[in-house]
Coordinates of C-alpha atoms in Angstrom, one line a residue:
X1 CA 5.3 25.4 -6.7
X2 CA 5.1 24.4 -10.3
X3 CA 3.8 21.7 -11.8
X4 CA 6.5 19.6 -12.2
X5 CA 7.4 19.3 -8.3
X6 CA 4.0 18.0 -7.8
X7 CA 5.3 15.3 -10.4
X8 CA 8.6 14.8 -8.5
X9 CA 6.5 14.8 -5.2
X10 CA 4.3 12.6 -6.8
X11 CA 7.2 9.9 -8.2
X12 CA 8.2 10.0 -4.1
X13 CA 5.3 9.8 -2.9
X14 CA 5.1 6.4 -5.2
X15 CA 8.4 5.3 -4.1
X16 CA 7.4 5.4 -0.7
X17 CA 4.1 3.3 -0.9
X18 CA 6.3 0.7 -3.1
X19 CA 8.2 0.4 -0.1
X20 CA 5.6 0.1 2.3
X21 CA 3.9 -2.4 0.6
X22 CA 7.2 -4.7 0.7
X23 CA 7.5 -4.0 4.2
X24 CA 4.2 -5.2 5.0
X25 CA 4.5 -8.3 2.4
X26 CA 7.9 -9.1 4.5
X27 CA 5.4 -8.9 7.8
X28 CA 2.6 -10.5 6.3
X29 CA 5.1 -13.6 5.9
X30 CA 6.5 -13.5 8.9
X31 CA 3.1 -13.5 10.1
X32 CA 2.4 -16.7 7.9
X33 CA 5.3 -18.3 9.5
X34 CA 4.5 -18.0 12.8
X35 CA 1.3 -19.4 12.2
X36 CA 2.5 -22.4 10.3
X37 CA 5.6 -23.0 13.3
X38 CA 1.8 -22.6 15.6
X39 CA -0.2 -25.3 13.5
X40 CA 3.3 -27.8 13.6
X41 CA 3.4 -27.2 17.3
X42 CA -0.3 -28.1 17.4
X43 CA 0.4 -31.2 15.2
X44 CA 3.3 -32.2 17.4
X45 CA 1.5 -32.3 20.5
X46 CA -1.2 -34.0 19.0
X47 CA 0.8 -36.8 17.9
X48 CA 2.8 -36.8 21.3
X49 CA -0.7 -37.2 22.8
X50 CA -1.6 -40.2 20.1
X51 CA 1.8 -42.1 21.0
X52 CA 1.8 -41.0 25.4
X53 CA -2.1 -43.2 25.0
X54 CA -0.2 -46.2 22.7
X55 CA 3.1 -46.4 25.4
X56 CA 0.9 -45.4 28.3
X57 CA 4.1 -46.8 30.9
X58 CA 6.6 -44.7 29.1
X59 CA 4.7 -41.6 29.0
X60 CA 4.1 -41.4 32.8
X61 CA 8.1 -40.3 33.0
X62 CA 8.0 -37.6 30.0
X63 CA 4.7 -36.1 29.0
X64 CA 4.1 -33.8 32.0
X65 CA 7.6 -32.2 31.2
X66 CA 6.5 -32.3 27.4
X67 CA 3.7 -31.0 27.8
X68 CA 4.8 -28.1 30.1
X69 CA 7.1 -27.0 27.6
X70 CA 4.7 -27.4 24.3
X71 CA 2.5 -25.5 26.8
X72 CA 5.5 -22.8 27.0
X73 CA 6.0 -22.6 23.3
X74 CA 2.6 -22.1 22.9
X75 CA 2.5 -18.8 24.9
X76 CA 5.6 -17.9 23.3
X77 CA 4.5 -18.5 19.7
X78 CA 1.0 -16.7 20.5
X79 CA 2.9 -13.8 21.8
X80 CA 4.9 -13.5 19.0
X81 CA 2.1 -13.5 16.9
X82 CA 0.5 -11.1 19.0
X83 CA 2.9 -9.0 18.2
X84 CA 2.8 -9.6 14.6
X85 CA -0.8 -8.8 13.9
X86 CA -0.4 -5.6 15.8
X87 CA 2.6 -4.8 13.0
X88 CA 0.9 -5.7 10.2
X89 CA -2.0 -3.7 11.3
X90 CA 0.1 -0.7 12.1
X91 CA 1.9 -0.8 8.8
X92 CA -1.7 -1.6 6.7
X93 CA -2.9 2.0 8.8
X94 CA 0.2 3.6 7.7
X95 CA 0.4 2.1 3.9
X96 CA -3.6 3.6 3.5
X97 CA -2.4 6.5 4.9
X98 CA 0.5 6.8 2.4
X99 CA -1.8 5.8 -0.3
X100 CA -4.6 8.7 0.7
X101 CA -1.7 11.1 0.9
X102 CA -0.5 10.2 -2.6
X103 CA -3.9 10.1 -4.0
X104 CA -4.2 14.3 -3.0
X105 CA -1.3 14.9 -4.4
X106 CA -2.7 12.4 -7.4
X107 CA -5.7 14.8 -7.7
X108 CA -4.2 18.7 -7.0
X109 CA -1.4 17.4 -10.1
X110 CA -4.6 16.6 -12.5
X111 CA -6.4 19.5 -11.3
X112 CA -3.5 21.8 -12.3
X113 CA -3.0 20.1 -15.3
X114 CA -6.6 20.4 -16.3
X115 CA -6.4 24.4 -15.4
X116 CA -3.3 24.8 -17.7
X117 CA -4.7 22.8 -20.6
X118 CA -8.1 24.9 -20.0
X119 CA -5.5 28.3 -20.0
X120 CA -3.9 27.1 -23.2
X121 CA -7.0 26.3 -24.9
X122 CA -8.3 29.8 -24.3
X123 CA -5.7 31.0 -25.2
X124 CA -5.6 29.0 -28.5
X125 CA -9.1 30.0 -28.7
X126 CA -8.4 34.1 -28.2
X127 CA -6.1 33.7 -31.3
X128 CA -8.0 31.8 -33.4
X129 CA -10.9 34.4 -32.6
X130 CA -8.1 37.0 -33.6
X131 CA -7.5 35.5 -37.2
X132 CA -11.0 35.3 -37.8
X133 CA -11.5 38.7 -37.1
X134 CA -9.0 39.6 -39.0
X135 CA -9.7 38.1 -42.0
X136 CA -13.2 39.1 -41.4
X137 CA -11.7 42.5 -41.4
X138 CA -9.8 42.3 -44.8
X139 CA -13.1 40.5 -46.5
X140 CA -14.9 43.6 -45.2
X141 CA -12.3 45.9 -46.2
X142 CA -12.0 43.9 -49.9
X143 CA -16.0 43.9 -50.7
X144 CA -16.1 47.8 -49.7
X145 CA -13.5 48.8 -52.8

């Protein structure tokens, strides 16, 4: 493999954890959603609860239904969310695995690239070495006539 398909794995590699990273953003708000429709529920009922005390008459006929089926979107909302956290954790497990995968590819791409620029400099330096012994070689050979 040459250096540039580390590069092209690399940009893909990139790609990818981009992608991720929206996918958990778009979880994450679902997430906050669920928790906000949670906290209104909560609010609701509370406010139910506040007027059910003020019309005390009134509230014998609905709140035991009401509150049966707050009770019901409760469970539901919980499970939902539930279900969210476990997402958003499996995709923040997957995005740092993404990100520890790209990061060795990060590191074999600037290891090669610091062997080659370590090749080229010795071979930069075997030349340079050349010329100098060269026109060592002709100061020697002029000073001898």
């Amino acid at each position: 493999m040459s250096g540039g398909d580390l590069k092209t794995i690399i940009r893909v590699r990139k790609w990818e954890v981009d992608e991720k990273r929206r996918e958990l953003g778009a979880l994450l708000a679902e997430e906050a959603a669920l928790l906000s429709r949670r906290t209104a529920l909560d609010e609701e009922v509370l406010a139910e609860n506040a007027c059910a005390r003020e019309h005390v008459r009134e509230a014998d006929f609905t709140l035991g239904s009401y509150a049966a089926r707050a009770h019901s979107r409760r469970l539901q909302l919980d499970a939902a969310l539930a279900e969210a956290n476990r997402r958003v954790e499996a995709a923040r497990d997957e995005l740092a695995q993404m990100f520890k995968d790209l990061k060795t590819f990060e590191l074999a791409q600037e290891a090669r690239d610091e062997a080659e620029r370590k090749e080229r400099d010795r071979k930069e330096q075997v030349v340079m070495d050349e010329i100098g012994l060269e026109l060592f070689r002709r100061k020697e050979a002029a000073g001898s006539k």
